[in-house]
CSV table of C-alpha atoms in Angstrom, one decimal:
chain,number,residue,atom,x,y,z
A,11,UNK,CA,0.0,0.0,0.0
A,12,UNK,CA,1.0,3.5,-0.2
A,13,UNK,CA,1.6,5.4,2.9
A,14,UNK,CA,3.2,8.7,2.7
A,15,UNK,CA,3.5,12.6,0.9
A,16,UNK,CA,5.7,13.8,-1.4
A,17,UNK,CA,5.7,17.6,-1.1
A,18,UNK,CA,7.2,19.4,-4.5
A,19,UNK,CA,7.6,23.0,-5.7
A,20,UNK,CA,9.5,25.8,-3.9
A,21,UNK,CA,11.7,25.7,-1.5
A,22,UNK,CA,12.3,28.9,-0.1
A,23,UNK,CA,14.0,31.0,3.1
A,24,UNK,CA,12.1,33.4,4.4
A,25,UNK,CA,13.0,36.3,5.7
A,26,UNK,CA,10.5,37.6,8.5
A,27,UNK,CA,10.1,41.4,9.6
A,28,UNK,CA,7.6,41.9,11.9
A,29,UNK,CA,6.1,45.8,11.2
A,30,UNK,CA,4.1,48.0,13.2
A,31,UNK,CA,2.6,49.1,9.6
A,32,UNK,CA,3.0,49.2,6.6
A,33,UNK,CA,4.5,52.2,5.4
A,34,UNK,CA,3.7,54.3,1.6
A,35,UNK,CA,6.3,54.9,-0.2
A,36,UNK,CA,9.3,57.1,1.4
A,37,UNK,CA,8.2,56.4,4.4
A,38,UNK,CA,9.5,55.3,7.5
A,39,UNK,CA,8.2,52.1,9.6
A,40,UNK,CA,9.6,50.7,12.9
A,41,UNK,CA,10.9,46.6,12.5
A,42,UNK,CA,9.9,45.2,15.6
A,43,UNK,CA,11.7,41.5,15.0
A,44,UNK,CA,13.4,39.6,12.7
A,45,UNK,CA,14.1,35.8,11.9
A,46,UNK,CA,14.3,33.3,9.2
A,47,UNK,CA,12.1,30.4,8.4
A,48,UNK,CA,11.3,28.1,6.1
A,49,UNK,CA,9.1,29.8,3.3
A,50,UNK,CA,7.5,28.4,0.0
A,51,UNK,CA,4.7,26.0,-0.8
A,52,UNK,CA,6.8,22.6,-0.4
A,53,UNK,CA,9.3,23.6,2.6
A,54,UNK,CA,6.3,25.3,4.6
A,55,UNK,CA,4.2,22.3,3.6
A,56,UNK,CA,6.5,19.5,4.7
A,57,UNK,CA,7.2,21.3,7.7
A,58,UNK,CA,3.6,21.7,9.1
A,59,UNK,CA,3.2,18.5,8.3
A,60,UNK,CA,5.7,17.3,10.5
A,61,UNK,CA,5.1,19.5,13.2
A,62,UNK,CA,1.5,18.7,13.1
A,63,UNK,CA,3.0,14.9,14.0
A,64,UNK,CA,1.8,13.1,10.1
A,65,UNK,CA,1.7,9.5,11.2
A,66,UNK,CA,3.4,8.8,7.3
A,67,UNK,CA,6.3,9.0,5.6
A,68,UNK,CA,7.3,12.3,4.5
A,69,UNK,CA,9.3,13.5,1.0
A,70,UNK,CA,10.6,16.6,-0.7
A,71,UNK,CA,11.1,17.1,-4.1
A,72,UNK,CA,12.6,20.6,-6.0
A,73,UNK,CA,15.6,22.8,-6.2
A,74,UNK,CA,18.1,24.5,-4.4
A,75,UNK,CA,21.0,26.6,-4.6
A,76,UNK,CA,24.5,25.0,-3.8
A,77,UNK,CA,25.2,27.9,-0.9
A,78,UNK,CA,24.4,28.0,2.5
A,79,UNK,CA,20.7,28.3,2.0
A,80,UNK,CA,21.0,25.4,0.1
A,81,UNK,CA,22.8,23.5,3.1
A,82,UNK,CA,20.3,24.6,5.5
A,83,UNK,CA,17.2,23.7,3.6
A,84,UNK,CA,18.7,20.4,3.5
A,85,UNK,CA,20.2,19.5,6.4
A,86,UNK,CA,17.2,20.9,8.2
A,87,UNK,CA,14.6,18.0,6.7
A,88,UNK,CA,17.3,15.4,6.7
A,89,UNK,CA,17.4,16.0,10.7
A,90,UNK,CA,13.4,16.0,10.9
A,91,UNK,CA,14.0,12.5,9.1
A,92,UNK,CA,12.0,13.7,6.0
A,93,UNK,CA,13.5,12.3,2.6
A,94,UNK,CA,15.4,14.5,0.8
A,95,UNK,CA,16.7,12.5,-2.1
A,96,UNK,CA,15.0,14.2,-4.8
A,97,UNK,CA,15.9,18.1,-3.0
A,98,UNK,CA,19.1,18.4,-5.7
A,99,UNK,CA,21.5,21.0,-5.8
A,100,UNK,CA,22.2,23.1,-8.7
A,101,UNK,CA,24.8,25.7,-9.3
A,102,UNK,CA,23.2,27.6,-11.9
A,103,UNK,CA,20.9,29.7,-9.4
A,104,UNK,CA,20.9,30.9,-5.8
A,105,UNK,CA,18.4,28.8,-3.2
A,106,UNK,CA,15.4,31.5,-3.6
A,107,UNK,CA,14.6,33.2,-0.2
A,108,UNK,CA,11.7,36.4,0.3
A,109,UNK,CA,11.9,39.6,2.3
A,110,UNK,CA,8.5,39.3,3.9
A,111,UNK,CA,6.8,41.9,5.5
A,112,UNK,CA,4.5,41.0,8.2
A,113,UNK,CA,1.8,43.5,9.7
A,114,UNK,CA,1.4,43.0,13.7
A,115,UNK,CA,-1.8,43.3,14.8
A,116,UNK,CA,-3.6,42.4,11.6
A,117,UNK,CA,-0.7,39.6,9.7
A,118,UNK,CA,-1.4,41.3,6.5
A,119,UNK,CA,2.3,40.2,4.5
A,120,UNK,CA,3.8,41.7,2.1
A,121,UNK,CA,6.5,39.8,0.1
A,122,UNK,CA,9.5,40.9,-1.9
A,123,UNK,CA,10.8,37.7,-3.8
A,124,UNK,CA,14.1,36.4,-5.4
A,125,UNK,CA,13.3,33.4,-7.6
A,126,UNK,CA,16.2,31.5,-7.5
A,127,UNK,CA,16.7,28.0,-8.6
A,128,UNK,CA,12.5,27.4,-8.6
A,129,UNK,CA,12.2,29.0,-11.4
A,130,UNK,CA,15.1,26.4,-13.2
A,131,UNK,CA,12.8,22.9,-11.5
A,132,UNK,CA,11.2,21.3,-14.3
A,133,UNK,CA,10.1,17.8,-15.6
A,134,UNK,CA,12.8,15.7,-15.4
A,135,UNK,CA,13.4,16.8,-12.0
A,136,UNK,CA,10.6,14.7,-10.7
A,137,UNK,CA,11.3,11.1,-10.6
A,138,UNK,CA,7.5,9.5,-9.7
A,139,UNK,CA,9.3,5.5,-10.0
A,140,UNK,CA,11.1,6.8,-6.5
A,141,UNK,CA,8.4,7.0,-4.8
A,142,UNK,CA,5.8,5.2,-2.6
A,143,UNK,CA,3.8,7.4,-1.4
A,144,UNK,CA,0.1,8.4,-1.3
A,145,UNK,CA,-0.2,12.0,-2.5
A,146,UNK,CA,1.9,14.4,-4.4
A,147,UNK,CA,1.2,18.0,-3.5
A,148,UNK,CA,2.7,20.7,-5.9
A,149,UNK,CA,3.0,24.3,-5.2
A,150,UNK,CA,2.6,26.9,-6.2
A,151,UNK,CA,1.9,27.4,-9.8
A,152,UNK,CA,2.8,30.7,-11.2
A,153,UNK,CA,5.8,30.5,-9.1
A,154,UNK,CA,7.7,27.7,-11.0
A,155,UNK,CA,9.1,29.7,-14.1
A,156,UNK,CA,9.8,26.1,-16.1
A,157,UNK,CA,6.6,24.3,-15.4
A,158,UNK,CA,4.1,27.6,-15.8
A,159,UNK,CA,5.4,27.6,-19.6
A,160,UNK,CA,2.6,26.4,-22.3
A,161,UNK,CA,4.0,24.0,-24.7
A,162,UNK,CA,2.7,23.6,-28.2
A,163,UNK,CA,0.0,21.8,-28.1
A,164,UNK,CA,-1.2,24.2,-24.9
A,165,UNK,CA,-0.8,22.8,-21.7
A,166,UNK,CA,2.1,23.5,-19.0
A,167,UNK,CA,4.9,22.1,-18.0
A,168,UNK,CA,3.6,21.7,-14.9
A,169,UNK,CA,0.4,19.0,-15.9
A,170,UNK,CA,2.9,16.9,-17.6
A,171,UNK,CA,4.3,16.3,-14.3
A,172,UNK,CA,0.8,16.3,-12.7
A,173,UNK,CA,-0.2,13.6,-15.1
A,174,UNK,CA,3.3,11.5,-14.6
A,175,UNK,CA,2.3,12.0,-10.8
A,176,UNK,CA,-0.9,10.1,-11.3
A,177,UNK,CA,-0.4,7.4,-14.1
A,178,UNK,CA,2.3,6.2,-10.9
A,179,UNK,CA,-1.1,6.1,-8.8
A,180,UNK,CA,-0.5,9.2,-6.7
A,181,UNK,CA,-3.1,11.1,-6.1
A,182,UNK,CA,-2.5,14.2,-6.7
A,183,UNK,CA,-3.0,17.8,-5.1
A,184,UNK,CA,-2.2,21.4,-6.0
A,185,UNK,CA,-1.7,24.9,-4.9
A,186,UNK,CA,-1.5,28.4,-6.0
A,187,UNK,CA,0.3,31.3,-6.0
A,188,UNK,CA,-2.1,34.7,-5.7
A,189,UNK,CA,-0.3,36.8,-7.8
A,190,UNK,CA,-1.8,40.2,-9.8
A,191,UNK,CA,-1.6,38.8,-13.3
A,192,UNK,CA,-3.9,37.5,-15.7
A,193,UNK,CA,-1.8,34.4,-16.0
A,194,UNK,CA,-4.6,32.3,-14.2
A,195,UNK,CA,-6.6,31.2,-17.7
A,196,UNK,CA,-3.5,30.5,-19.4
A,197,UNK,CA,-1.2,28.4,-17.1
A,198,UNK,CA,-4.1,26.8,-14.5
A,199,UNK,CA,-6.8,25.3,-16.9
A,200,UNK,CA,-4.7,22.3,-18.4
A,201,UNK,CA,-3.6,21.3,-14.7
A,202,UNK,CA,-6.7,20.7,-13.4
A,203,UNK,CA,-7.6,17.3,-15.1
A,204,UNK,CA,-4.4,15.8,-13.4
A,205,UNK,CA,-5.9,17.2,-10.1
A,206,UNK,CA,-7.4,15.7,-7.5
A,207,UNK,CA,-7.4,18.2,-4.5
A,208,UNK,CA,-7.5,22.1,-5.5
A,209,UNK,CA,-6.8,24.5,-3.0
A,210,UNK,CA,-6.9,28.3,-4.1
A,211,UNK,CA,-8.6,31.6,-3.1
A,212,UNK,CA,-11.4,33.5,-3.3
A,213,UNK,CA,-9.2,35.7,-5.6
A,214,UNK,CA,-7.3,32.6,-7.5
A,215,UNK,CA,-11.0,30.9,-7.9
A,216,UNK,CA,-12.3,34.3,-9.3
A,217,UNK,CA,-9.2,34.7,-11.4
A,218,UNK,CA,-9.2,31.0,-13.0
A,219,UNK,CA,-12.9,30.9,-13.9
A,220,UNK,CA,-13.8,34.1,-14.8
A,221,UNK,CA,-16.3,34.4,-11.9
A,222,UNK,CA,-16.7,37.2,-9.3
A,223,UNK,CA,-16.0,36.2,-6.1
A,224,UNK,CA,-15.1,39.5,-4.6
A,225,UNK,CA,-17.3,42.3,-5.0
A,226,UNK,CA,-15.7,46.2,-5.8
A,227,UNK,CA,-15.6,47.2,-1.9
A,228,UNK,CA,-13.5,43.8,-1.4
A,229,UNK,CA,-16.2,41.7,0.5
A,230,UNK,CA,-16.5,37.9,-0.6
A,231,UNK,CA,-19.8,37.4,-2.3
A,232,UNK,CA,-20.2,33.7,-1.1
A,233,UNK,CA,-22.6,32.6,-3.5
A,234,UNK,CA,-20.1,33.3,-6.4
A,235,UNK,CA,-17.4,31.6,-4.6
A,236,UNK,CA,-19.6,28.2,-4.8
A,237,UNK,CA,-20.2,29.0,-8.4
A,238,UNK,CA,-16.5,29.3,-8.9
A,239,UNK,CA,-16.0,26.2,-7.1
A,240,UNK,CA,-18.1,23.7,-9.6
A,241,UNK,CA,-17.1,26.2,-12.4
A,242,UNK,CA,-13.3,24.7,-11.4
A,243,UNK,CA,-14.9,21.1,-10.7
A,244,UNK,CA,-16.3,21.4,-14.4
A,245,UNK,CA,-12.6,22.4,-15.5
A,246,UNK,CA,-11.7,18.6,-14.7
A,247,UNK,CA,-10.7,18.5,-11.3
A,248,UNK,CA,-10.8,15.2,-10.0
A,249,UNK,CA,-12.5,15.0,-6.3
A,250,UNK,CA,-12.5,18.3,-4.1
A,251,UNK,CA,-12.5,21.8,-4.8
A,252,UNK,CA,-10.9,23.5,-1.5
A,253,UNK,CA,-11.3,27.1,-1.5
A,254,UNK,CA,-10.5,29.2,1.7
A,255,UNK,CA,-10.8,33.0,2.5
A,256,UNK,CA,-10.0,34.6,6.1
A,257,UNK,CA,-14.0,33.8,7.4
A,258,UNK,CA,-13.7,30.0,6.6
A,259,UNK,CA,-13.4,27.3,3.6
A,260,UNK,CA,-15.8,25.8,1.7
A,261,UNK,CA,-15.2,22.4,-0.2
A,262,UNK,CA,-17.0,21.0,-3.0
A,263,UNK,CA,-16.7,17.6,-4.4
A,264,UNK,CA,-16.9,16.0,-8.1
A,265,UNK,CA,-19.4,13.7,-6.3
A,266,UNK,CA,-21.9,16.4,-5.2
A,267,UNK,CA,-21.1,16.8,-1.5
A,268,UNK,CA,-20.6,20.6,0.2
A,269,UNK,CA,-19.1,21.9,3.4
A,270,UNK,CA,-18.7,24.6,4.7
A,271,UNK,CA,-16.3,25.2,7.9
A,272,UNK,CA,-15.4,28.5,9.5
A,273,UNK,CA,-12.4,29.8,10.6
A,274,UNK,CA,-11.4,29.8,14.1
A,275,UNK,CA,-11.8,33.7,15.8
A,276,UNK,CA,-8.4,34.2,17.0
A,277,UNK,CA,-7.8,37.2,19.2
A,278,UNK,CA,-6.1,40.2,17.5
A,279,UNK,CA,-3.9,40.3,19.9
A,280,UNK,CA,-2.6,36.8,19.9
A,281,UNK,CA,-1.4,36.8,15.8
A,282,UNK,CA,1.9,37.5,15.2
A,283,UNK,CA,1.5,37.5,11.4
A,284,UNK,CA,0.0,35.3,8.8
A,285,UNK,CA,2.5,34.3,6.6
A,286,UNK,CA,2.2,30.5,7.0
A,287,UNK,CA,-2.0,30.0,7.4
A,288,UNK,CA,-2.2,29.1,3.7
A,289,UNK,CA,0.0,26.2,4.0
A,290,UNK,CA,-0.2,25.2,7.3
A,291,UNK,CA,-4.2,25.1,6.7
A,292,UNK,CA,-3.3,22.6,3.4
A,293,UNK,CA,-0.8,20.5,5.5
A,294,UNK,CA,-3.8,19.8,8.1
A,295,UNK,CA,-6.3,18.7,5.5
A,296,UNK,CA,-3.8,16.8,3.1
A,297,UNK,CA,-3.1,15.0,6.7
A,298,UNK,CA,-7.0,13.6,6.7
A,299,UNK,CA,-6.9,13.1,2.7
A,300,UNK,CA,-3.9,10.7,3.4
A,301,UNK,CA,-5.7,8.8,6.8
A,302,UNK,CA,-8.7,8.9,4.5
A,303,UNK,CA,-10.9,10.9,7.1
A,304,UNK,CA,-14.1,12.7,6.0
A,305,UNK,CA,-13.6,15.8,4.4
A,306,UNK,CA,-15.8,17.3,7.4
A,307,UNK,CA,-13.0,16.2,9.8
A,308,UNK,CA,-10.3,17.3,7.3
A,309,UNK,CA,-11.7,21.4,7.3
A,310,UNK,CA,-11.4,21.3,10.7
A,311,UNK,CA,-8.0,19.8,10.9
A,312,UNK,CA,-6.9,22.4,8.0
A,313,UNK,CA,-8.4,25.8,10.0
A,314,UNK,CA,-7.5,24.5,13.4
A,315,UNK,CA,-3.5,24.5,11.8
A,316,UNK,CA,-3.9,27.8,10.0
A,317,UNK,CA,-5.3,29.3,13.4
A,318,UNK,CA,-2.0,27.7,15.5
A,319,UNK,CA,0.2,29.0,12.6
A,320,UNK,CA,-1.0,32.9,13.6
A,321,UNK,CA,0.7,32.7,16.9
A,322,UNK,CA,4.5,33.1,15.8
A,323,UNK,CA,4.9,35.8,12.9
A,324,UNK,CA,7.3,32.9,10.8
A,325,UNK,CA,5.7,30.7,8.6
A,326,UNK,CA,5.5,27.5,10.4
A,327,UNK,CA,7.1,27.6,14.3
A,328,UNK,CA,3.2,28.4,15.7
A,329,UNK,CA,2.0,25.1,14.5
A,330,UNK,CA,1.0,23.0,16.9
A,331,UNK,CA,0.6,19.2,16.5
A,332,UNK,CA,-2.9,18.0,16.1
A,333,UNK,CA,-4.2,17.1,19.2
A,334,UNK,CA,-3.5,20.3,20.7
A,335,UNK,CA,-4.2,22.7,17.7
A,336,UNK,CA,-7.8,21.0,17.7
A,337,UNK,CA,-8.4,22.2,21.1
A,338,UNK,CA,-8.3,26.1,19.7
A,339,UNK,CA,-11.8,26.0,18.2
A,340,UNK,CA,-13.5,25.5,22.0
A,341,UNK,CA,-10.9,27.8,23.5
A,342,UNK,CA,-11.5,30.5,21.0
A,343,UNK,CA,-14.9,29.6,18.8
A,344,UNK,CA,-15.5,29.6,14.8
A,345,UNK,CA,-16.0,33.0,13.7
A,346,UNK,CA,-19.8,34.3,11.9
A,347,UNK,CA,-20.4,33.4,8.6
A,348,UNK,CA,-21.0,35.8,6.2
């Protein structure tokens, strides 16, 4: 049987500055801490998953620099005891890191990126026959320079791996960079097929289907976000359409089932910064999707993580391990709906 994840995509080092605001241009803000953390889809991933206590076999897959970034995004999974074999180093780019820019008070980020050696990971750098495990997560498109190119006959790079992924009998899960392009309908659309667990946005759902999830004052318009949902579902993805704004998540399935589970109300003054919820939140439900809980039960693992990841202002050092970030929602409560 197969019993693990296999987390691919960018690998990243963050560095974290916590703000008091965020300043306009030419002007001044105070830094109120530093640090450095993991950062990226994969590394952020694979780290909440293992500090979330996965009962499974754990896997990276992507590119690095061969510099001290490099070293450190190694060395650091290889003494977690997470498989590293298919983390290679190249020399013909630095290990990409981001200045991020964290809000205290509120967590908005704000991220100033150097690509680095994600933009060089591409096809042949996945090597599926290596692997035994359950579920392949990849992230996050429009962030991986190689695999966001359209070929010829117009699909990425990036569902040819997908689709490698899943004729080896992974199954197969994806996630999304929200960047202000109109790249969505182009790069996204020929993915989907090969996916079997979507997580995006209100604004990457909107973006991808055309449909308006967010109305001009910047309030979700719910109903829209479900019509974006099974617009996505009818763009050929396979099981579950996960999409997540700051109030909650809903999830619809190719099968016809709905939830809908809120986010936990954390106190304002108890979030150091945000820059990890988005990952953390996919680590908790890809952790159900492997111990094949109900999707119900998955939600509430996935806000439950997001909520622990608020607590530090890096990316992943808030999250708790399961047991204990499940306790949040009765010591804190689901905020409304809307």
């Amino acid at each position: 049987m197969k019993n693990g994840i296999l987390v691919g995509g960018n690998w990243i080092v963050d560095y974290v500055k916590l703000i008091d605001v965020f300043p306009e241009e030419e002007k001044l803000v105070n830094i109120l801490s530093e640090s450095s953390c993991n950062g990226g889809s994969a590394y952020n991933v694979i780290m909440d998953l293992w500090k979330l206590q996965a009962n499974f076999p754990l896997s990276g897959v992507g590119l690095v620099g061969d510099d001290d970034r490099g070293n450190q995004v190694i060395s650091h999974c290889q003494g977690l005891g997470i498989n590293t074999t298919q983390i290679r180093k190249t020399n013909e780019a630095h290990t990409s890191y981001t200045d991020v820019m964290s809000v205290k008070g509120t967590g908005k980020r704000t991220f100033f990126h150097q690509r680095g050696a994600n933009a060089l990971l591409d096809i042949d750098d996945f090597d599926f026959s290596l692997s035994q495990d359950k579920i392949f997560h990849l992230g996050y498109l429009l962030l991986l320079d190689q695999l966001d190119i359209i070929e010829a006959d117009g699909t990425s790079r990036a569902s040819k791996v997908l689709k490698k992924a899943k004729q080896h009998g992974l199954l197969t899960s994806v996630d999304i960079v929200s960047e202000r392009s109109e790249r969505f309908k182009d790069v996204i659309p020929s993915s989907l097929p090969y996916v079997d667990y979507l997580f995006v946005n209100e604004y990457e759902a909107g973006m991808i289907t055309g449909v308006k999830t967010i109305d001009p004052g910047g309030n979700i318009i719910m109903k829209d976000c479900y019509d974006a949902a099974f617009k996505l579902l009818e763009m050929g993805v396979n099981k579950w359409v996960i999409l997540h704004f700051p109030e909650g998540v809903i999830a619809i399935s190719e099968a016809g089932d709905s939830h809908f589970q809120p986010s936990i109300q954390v106190p304002a003054a108890k979030v150091a910064g945000a820059s990890g919820a988005g990952d953390a939140f996919a680590a908790g439900v890809l952790i159900g999707v492997h111990n094949n809980q109900d999707m119900k039960d998955c939600l509430e693992l996935g806000v439950s993580a997001a909520a622990s990841s608020l607590f530090e202002s890096t990316s992943s050092d808030g999250v708790l391990p399961s047991n204990e970030c499940l306790k949040l929602a009765g010591l804190y409560g689901y905020r409304d709906a809307i």
